[in-house]
PDB file of C-alpha atoms and ligand atoms in Angstrom:
ATOM      1  CA  MET V 138       6.475   0.118  24.036  1.00 33.00           C
ATOM      2  CA  THR V 139       5.540   1.568  20.715  1.00 31.00           C
ATOM      3  CA  ALA V 140       7.001   4.688  19.282  1.00 35.00           C
ATOM      4  CA  GLY V 141       3.863   6.658  20.012  1.00 35.00           C
ATOM      5  CA  ALA V 142       4.013   5.745  23.676  1.00 35.00           C
ATOM      6  CA  ASP V 143       7.448   7.292  24.065  1.00 40.00           C
ATOM      7  CA  ALA V 144       7.783  10.433  26.165  1.00 37.00           C
ATOM      8  CA  GLY V 145       8.515  12.278  22.910  1.00 38.00           C
ATOM      9  CA  THR V 146       6.107  12.416  20.055  1.00 37.00           C
ATOM     10  CA  ASN V 147       6.141  11.527  16.423  1.00 41.00           C
ATOM     11  CA  ALA V 148       6.124  15.151  15.437  1.00 39.00           C
ATOM     12  CA  ALA V 149       7.856  15.207  12.078  1.00 43.00           C
ATOM     13  CA  GLY V 150      11.139  17.105  12.035  1.00 52.00           C
ATOM     14  CA  ARG V 151      11.296  17.558  15.791  1.00 61.00           C
ATOM     15  CA  PRO V 152      14.744  16.616  17.152  1.00 61.00           C
ATOM     16  CA  GLY V 153      14.567  13.596  19.435  1.00 59.00           C
ATOM     17  CA  ALA V 154      11.113  12.602  18.236  1.00 67.00           C
ATOM     18  CA  VAL V 155      10.824   8.881  17.766  1.00 69.00           C
ATOM     19  CA  PRO V 156       9.511   7.852  14.370  1.00 71.00           C
ATOM     20  CA  LEU V 157       6.767   5.302  13.873  1.00 66.00           C
ATOM     21  CA  GLY V 158       8.096   1.782  13.346  1.00 75.00           C
ATOM     22  CA  VAL V 159      10.859   2.277  15.933  1.00 85.00           C
ATOM     23  CA  GLY V 160      10.133   0.418  19.149  1.00 89.00           C
ATOM     24  CA  ALA V 161      11.355   0.041  22.684  1.00 91.00           C
ATOM     25  CA  VAL V 162      14.647   1.350  24.040  1.00 96.00           C
ATOM     26  CA  LEU V 163      17.092  -1.507  24.443  1.00 97.00           C
ATOM     27  CA  VAL V 164      20.110   0.454  25.654  1.00 98.00           C
ATOM     28  CA  THR V 165      19.725   3.984  26.999  1.00 98.00           C
ATOM     29  CA  ARG V 166      22.106   6.820  26.106  1.00 98.00           C
ATOM     30  CA  ARG V 167      23.299   6.907  29.769  1.00 98.00           C
ATOM     31  CA  ARG V 168      24.263   3.234  29.765  1.00 98.00           C
ATOM     32  CA  ILE V 169      25.965   3.679  26.405  1.00 98.00           C
ATOM     33  CA  ALA V 170      28.028   6.640  27.739  1.00 98.00           C
ATOM     34  CA  ARG V 171      29.104   4.720  30.842  1.00 98.00           C
ATOM     35  CA  ARG V 172      30.042   1.629  28.828  1.00 98.00           C
ATOM     36  CA  VAL V 173      31.969   3.594  26.205  1.00 98.00           C
ATOM     37  CA  ALA V 174      34.032   5.203  28.980  1.00 98.00           C
ATOM     38  CA  ALA V 175      34.781   1.783  30.480  1.00 98.00           C
ATOM     39  CA  LEU V 176      35.684   0.314  27.070  1.00 98.00           C
ATOM     40  CA  ALA V 177      38.040   3.215  26.435  1.00 98.00           C
ATOM     41  CA  GLU V 178      39.852   2.518  29.679  1.00 98.00           C
ATOM     42  CA  ARG V 179      40.254  -1.186  28.896  1.00 98.00           C
ATOM     43  CA  ILE V 180      41.441  -0.482  25.349  1.00 98.00           C
ATOM     44  CA  ALA V 181      43.910   2.186  26.514  1.00 97.00           C
ATOM     45  CA  GLU V 182      45.307  -0.239  29.080  1.00 97.00           C
ATOM     46  CA  SER V 183      45.771  -2.879  26.441  1.00 97.00           C
ATOM     47  CA  PHE V 184      47.543  -0.619  23.954  1.00 97.00           C
ATOM     48  CA  GLY V 185      49.658   1.114  26.595  1.00 96.00           C
ATOM     49  CA  ASP V 186      52.264   3.296  24.824  1.00 94.00           C
ATOM     50  CA  GLU V 187      51.739   1.699  21.428  1.00 95.00           C
ATOM     51  CA  GLU V 188      50.489   3.916  18.663  1.00 96.00           C
ATOM     52  CA  MET V 189      47.005   2.715  17.701  1.00 97.00           C
ATOM     53  CA  THR V 190      45.438   2.618  14.239  1.00 96.00           C
ATOM     54  CA  ILE V 191      41.683   2.351  14.399  1.00 97.00           C
ATOM     55  CA  VAL V 192      40.141   0.775  11.332  1.00 96.00           C
ATOM     56  CA  ALA V 193      36.485   1.806  11.660  1.00 96.00           C
ATOM     57  CA  VAL V 194      33.627   0.247   9.690  1.00 94.00           C
ATOM     58  CA  LEU V 195      31.354   2.901   8.278  1.00 92.00           C
ATOM     59  CA  THR V 196      28.657   3.910   8.515  1.00 91.00           C
ATOM     60  CA  GLY V 197      27.059   2.444  11.620  1.00 95.00           C
ATOM     61  CA  VAL V 198      30.162   2.987  13.766  1.00 97.00           C
ATOM     62  CA  LEU V 199      30.227   6.774  13.302  1.00 97.00           C
ATOM     63  CA  VAL V 200      28.696   7.814  16.658  1.00 98.00           C
ATOM     64  CA  PHE V 201      30.496   5.124  18.635  1.00 98.00           C
ATOM     65  CA  LEU V 202      33.829   6.011  16.994  1.00 98.00           C
ATOM     66  CA  ALA V 203      33.374   9.716  17.800  1.00 98.00           C
ATOM     67  CA  ASP V 204      32.584   9.011  21.442  1.00 98.00           C
ATOM     68  CA  LEU V 205      35.280   6.364  21.990  1.00 98.00           C
ATOM     69  CA  LEU V 206      37.980   8.338  20.174  1.00 97.00           C
ATOM     70  CA  ARG V 207      37.669  11.323  22.474  1.00 97.00           C
ATOM     71  CA  ARG V 208      38.220   9.103  25.515  1.00 97.00           C
ATOM     72  CA  LEU V 209      41.351   7.369  24.244  1.00 96.00           C
ATOM     73  CA  PRO V 210      44.611   8.939  25.437  1.00 90.00           C
ATOM     74  CA  THR V 211      47.156   7.099  23.231  1.00 81.00           C
ATOM     75  CA  ARG V 212      48.542   8.243  19.898  1.00 92.00           C
ATOM     76  CA  ILE V 213      45.827   7.309  17.394  1.00 96.00           C
ATOM     77  CA  ARG V 214      45.375   7.221  13.644  1.00 95.00           C
ATOM     78  CA  VAL V 215      41.923   6.625  12.181  1.00 95.00           C
ATOM     79  CA  GLU V 216      41.185   4.850   8.903  1.00 94.00           C
ATOM     80  CA  VAL V 217      37.692   4.126   7.669  1.00 93.00           C
ATOM     81  CA  VAL V 218      36.342   1.358   5.514  1.00 92.00           C
ATOM     82  CA  SER V 219      32.863   0.938   4.184  1.00 88.00           C
ATOM     83  CA  LEU V 220      31.020  -2.341   3.900  1.00 81.00           C
ATOM     84  CA  SER V 221      27.381  -3.119   3.467  1.00 73.00           C
ATOM     85  CA  SER V 222      25.567  -6.235   4.599  1.00 72.00           C
ATOM     86  CA  TYR V 223      22.007  -4.859   4.630  1.00 67.00           C
ATOM     87  CA  PRO V 224      21.408  -3.127   1.344  1.00 64.00           C
ATOM     88  CA  GLY V 225      18.295  -0.908   1.235  1.00 67.00           C
ATOM     89  CA  ALA V 226      15.533  -1.964   3.563  1.00 70.00           C
ATOM     90  CA  ALA V 227      16.868  -5.478   4.181  1.00 69.00           C
ATOM     91  CA  VAL V 228      16.827  -6.804   7.760  1.00 70.00           C
ATOM     92  CA  GLN V 229      18.487 -10.084   6.813  1.00 71.00           C
ATOM     93  CA  SER V 230      22.216 -10.044   6.193  1.00 69.00           C
ATOM     94  CA  ARG V 231      23.278 -10.503   2.570  1.00 68.00           C
ATOM     95  CA  GLY V 232      26.931 -10.886   3.558  1.00 69.00           C
ATOM     96  CA  PRO V 233      29.463  -8.078   3.538  1.00 68.00           C
ATOM     97  CA  SER V 234      30.547  -6.352   0.388  1.00 71.00           C
ATOM     98  CA  PHE V 235      33.271  -3.654   0.357  1.00 68.00           C
ATOM     99  CA  ARG V 236      32.275  -0.237  -0.919  1.00 68.00           C
ATOM    100  CA  LEU V 237      35.391   1.588   0.118  1.00 65.00           C
ATOM    101  CA  TRP V 238      38.846   0.446   1.212  1.00 69.00           C
ATOM    102  CA  PRO V 239      40.996   3.545   1.513  1.00 65.00           C
ATOM    103  CA  VAL V 240      43.194   2.174   4.308  1.00 70.00           C
ATOM    104  CA  GLY V 241      46.767   3.376   4.192  1.00 78.00           C
ATOM    105  CA  ASP V 242      49.868   1.473   5.085  1.00 87.00           C
ATOM    106  CA  LEU V 243      49.219  -0.976   7.961  1.00 93.00           C
ATOM    107  CA  VAL V 244      52.641  -2.649   7.950  1.00 94.00           C
ATOM    108  CA  GLY V 245      53.846  -2.908  11.543  1.00 96.00           C
ATOM    109  CA  ARG V 246      50.847  -1.062  12.927  1.00 96.00           C
ATOM    110  CA  HIS V 247      48.846  -2.003  16.028  1.00 97.00           C
ATOM    111  CA  VAL V 248      45.259  -2.071  14.737  1.00 97.00           C
ATOM    112  CA  LEU V 249      41.946  -1.807  16.524  1.00 97.00           C
ATOM    113  CA  VAL V 250      39.105  -2.879  14.219  1.00 97.00           C
ATOM    114  CA  LEU V 251      35.961  -1.105  15.379  1.00 98.00           C
ATOM    115  CA  ASP V 252      32.444  -2.013  14.354  1.00 97.00           C
ATOM    116  CA  ASP V 253      28.947  -1.194  15.568  1.00 97.00           C
ATOM    117  CA  ILE V 254      27.482  -4.676  15.832  1.00 97.00           C
ATOM    118  CA  LEU V 255      28.520  -8.317  15.507  1.00 96.00           C
ATOM    119  CA  ASP V 256      25.804 -10.264  13.743  1.00 93.00           C
ATOM    120  CA  THR V 257      26.826 -13.134  11.455  1.00 92.00           C
ATOM    121  CA  GLY V 258      30.492 -12.366  12.061  1.00 93.00           C
ATOM    122  CA  GLN V 259      31.235 -12.117   8.341  1.00 91.00           C
ATOM    123  CA  THR V 260      32.194  -8.457   8.414  1.00 91.00           C
ATOM    124  CA  LEU V 261      34.695  -8.830  11.233  1.00 94.00           C
ATOM    125  CA  ALA V 262      36.140 -12.047   9.814  1.00 93.00           C
ATOM    126  CA  CYS V 263      36.584 -10.438   6.419  1.00 88.00           C
ATOM    127  CA  LEU V 264      38.275  -7.350   7.930  1.00 91.00           C
ATOM    128  CA  LEU V 265      40.567  -9.358  10.193  1.00 93.00           C
ATOM    129  CA  ASP V 266      41.834 -11.355   7.171  1.00 91.00           C
ATOM    130  CA  ARG V 267      42.379  -8.161   5.218  1.00 89.00           C
ATOM    131  CA  VAL V 268      44.137  -6.247   7.993  1.00 93.00           C
ATOM    132  CA  ARG V 269      46.419  -9.198   8.844  1.00 93.00           C
ATOM    133  CA  SER V 270      47.300  -9.733   5.208  1.00 91.00           C
ATOM    134  CA  LEU V 271      48.391  -6.070   5.045  1.00 90.00           C
ATOM    135  CA  GLY V 272      51.116  -6.755   7.633  1.00 93.00           C
ATOM    136  CA  ALA V 273      49.672  -5.261  10.811  1.00 95.00           C
ATOM    137  CA  ALA V 274      51.848  -6.009  13.867  1.00 97.00           C
ATOM    138  CA  SER V 275      48.737  -6.819  15.955  1.00 97.00           C
ATOM    139  CA  VAL V 276      44.980  -6.715  15.461  1.00 97.00           C
ATOM    140  CA  ARG V 277      42.429  -6.298  18.224  1.00 98.00           C
ATOM    141  CA  THR V 278      38.667  -5.909  17.810  1.00 98.00           C
ATOM    142  CA  CYS V 279      35.893  -4.028  19.527  1.00 98.00           C
ATOM    143  CA  VAL V 280      32.190  -4.005  18.778  1.00 98.00           C
ATOM    144  CA  LEU V 281      29.579  -1.927  20.569  1.00 98.00           C
ATOM    145  CA  LEU V 282      26.907  -4.671  20.316  1.00 98.00           C
ATOM    146  CA  ARG V 283      27.020  -8.424  19.982  1.00 98.00           C
ATOM    147  CA  LYS V 284      23.823 -10.114  18.801  1.00 96.00           C
ATOM    148  CA  ASN V 285      22.789 -13.332  20.381  1.00 93.00           C
ATOM    149  CA  CYS V 286      22.435 -15.269  17.161  1.00 90.00           C
ATOM    150  CA  PRO V 287      24.204 -18.100  15.287  1.00 87.00           C
ATOM    151  CA  ARG V 288      27.429 -16.928  13.685  1.00 83.00           C
ATOM    152  CA  VAL V 289      28.412 -17.793  10.109  1.00 86.00           C
ATOM    153  CA  GLU V 290      32.000 -17.009  11.036  1.00 86.00           C
ATOM    154  CA  ARG V 291      33.499 -17.924  14.397  1.00 89.00           C
ATOM    155  CA  VAL V 292      34.951 -14.637  15.550  1.00 92.00           C
ATOM    156  CA  GLU V 293      35.109 -13.282  19.106  1.00 94.00           C
ATOM    157  CA  PRO V 294      35.863  -9.574  19.617  1.00 97.00           C
ATOM    158  CA  ASP V 295      38.349  -8.565  22.309  1.00 98.00           C
ATOM    159  CA  TRP V 296      35.895  -6.002  23.696  1.00 98.00           C
ATOM    160  CA  VAL V 297      32.070  -5.936  23.536  1.00 98.00           C
ATOM    161  CA  GLY V 298      29.897  -3.066  24.708  1.00 98.00           C
ATOM    162  CA  PHE V 299      26.581  -4.903  25.167  1.00 98.00           C
ATOM    163  CA  ASP V 300      25.116  -8.301  24.395  1.00 98.00           C
ATOM    164  CA  VAL V 301      21.733  -7.819  22.738  1.00 97.00           C
ATOM    165  CA  PRO V 302      18.916 -10.165  21.634  1.00 96.00           C
ATOM    166  CA  ASP V 303      18.592 -11.308  18.036  1.00 95.00           C
ATOM    167  CA  ALA V 304      16.515  -8.362  16.875  1.00 94.00           C
ATOM    168  CA  PHE V 305      17.175  -5.643  14.344  1.00 94.00           C
ATOM    169  CA  VAL V 306      18.289  -2.543  16.250  1.00 96.00           C
ATOM    170  CA  VAL V 307      18.717   1.083  15.323  1.00 96.00           C
ATOM    171  CA  GLY V 308      20.000   4.313  16.841  1.00 97.00           C
ATOM    172  CA  TYR V 309      23.353   5.562  18.043  1.00 98.00           C
ATOM    173  CA  GLY V 310      24.687   5.253  14.519  1.00 98.00           C
ATOM    174  CA  LEU V 311      22.881   2.058  13.501  1.00 97.00           C
ATOM    175  CA  ASP V 312      20.400   2.408  10.669  1.00 94.00           C
ATOM    176  CA  HIS V 313      17.574   0.788   8.848  1.00 92.00           C
ATOM    177  CA  ASP V 314      17.517   1.711   5.181  1.00 89.00           C
ATOM    178  CA  GLY V 315      19.723   4.704   6.008  1.00 91.00           C
ATOM    179  CA  LEU V 316      17.422   6.101   8.738  1.00 93.00           C
ATOM    180  CA  TYR V 317      17.506   6.392  12.524  1.00 95.00           C
ATOM    181  CA  ARG V 318      21.226   6.793  12.988  1.00 96.00           C
ATOM    182  CA  ASN V 319      20.567  10.014  14.893  1.00 95.00           C
ATOM    183  CA  LEU V 320      18.473   8.475  17.656  1.00 96.00           C
ATOM    184  CA  PRO V 321      20.502   8.809  20.884  1.00 97.00           C
ATOM    185  CA  ASP V 322      19.342   5.508  22.428  1.00 97.00           C
ATOM    186  CA  ILE V 323      19.544   2.042  20.867  1.00 98.00           C
ATOM    187  CA  ARG V 324      16.087   0.793  19.981  1.00 96.00           C
ATOM    188  CA  VAL V 325      14.509  -2.287  18.470  1.00 95.00           C
ATOM    189  CA  LEU V 326      13.031  -1.928  15.024  1.00 91.00           C
ATOM    190  CA  GLU V 327       9.419  -3.116  15.167  1.00 84.00           C
ATOM    191  CA  ALA V 328       8.651  -6.274  13.217  1.00 67.00           C
ATOM    192  CA  GLN V 329       8.015  -5.589   9.558  1.00 57.00           C
ATOM    193  CA  ASP V 330       8.375  -7.303   6.198  1.00 51.00           C
ATOM    194  CA  ASP V 331      11.888  -7.345   4.812  1.00 47.00           C
ATOM    195  CA  ALA V 332      11.270  -4.903   2.020  1.00 43.00           C
ATOM    196  CA  GLY V 333      14.544  -5.972   0.449  1.00 40.00           C
ATOM    197  CA  GLY V 334      13.092  -9.423  -0.269  1.00 34.00           C
ATOM    198  CA  ALA V 335      14.559 -12.836   0.531  1.00 32.00           C
ATOM    199  CA  PRO V 336      18.282 -13.330   0.108  1.00 29.00           C
TER     200      PRO V 336
HETATM  201  P1  IMP O 279      27.812  -9.236  10.191  1.00 70.83           P
HETATM  202  O1  IMP O 279      28.781  -9.209   9.046  1.00 70.83           O
HETATM  203  O2  IMP O 279      26.608 -10.098   9.879  1.00 70.83           O
HETATM  204  O3  IMP O 279      28.402  -9.551  11.524  1.00 70.83           O
HETATM  205  O4  IMP O 279      27.090  -7.832  10.203  1.00 70.83           O
HETATM  206  C1  IMP O 279      27.651  -6.790  10.702  1.00 70.83           C
HETATM  207  C2  IMP O 279      27.109  -5.509  10.033  1.00 70.83           C
HETATM  208  O5  IMP O 279      25.723  -5.560   9.679  1.00 70.83           O
HETATM  209  C3  IMP O 279      27.196  -4.455  11.053  1.00 70.83           C
HETATM  210  O6  IMP O 279      28.452  -3.751  10.868  1.00 70.83           O
HETATM  211  C4  IMP O 279      26.024  -3.564  10.800  1.00 70.83           C
HETATM  212  O7  IMP O 279      26.398  -2.574   9.881  1.00 70.83           O
HETATM  213  C5  IMP O 279      25.029  -4.450  10.143  1.00 70.83           C
HETATM  214  N1  IMP O 279      23.987  -4.891  11.124  1.00 70.83           N
HETATM  215  C6  IMP O 279      23.888  -6.124  11.668  1.00 70.83           C
HETATM  216  N2  IMP O 279      22.827  -6.156  12.514  1.00 70.83           N
HETATM  217  C7  IMP O 279      22.249  -4.940  12.500  1.00 70.83           C
HETATM  218  C8  IMP O 279      21.158  -4.375  13.194  1.00 70.83           C
HETATM  219  O8  IMP O 279      20.484  -4.990  14.018  1.00 70.83           O
HETATM  220  N3  IMP O 279      20.914  -3.065  12.948  1.00 70.83           N
HETATM  221  C9  IMP O 279      21.660  -2.316  12.076  1.00 70.83           C
HETATM  222  N4  IMP O 279      22.713  -2.807  11.418  1.00 70.83           N
HETATM  223  C10 IMP O 279      23.023  -4.092  11.598  1.00 70.83           C
HETATM  224 MG1   MG O 280      28.478  -2.036   9.967  1.00 70.83          MG
END
């Protein structure tokens, strides 16, 4: 389905309108909401009475973080880090580079690393190393999406929201070139040239 065929329109500036270049819905907002609730239950069970420190990877995780956070009953701290693997309009990973690491003291903390999507695995592997080296008592991981593609780093999250095909996806926080984070469903980006050029 193309963007124009969506029940909305491409009317510029209209909330909920689906822009040209953004394709079929892969995961609806309803399925996301149900899955986030289920993930929150599993995570809460696992942490029990332990205080949890979420280390969330900006910016794609913003919407997922906000939804999950409000369903978690345990004592929670939130720290954010910022990494970029897809600078500008790239749709091929260039590998993670830290932009921001403001994480406080993690010594003895029970950490949940939270990311939007597992692709090559480099981001999660890099964060796990870093969090462990900072003396966390335990580190668990949760990603909303796991792409069905070859991994550069062998890393398996403890919790996964949805397995998705090896396509570039946007919406529910995920962007392309900074856009489309506000779409409430997760959609496939229609095929286009990687304007960022070859790695
Ligand atoms: P990895 O290090 O290759 O696993 O990449 C993970 C990061 O790349 C994620 O945290 C996302 O920010 C970004 N990313 C990977 N695939 C996509 C995608 O399909 N859409 C939007 N962002 C993506
Ligand atoms: Mg990310």
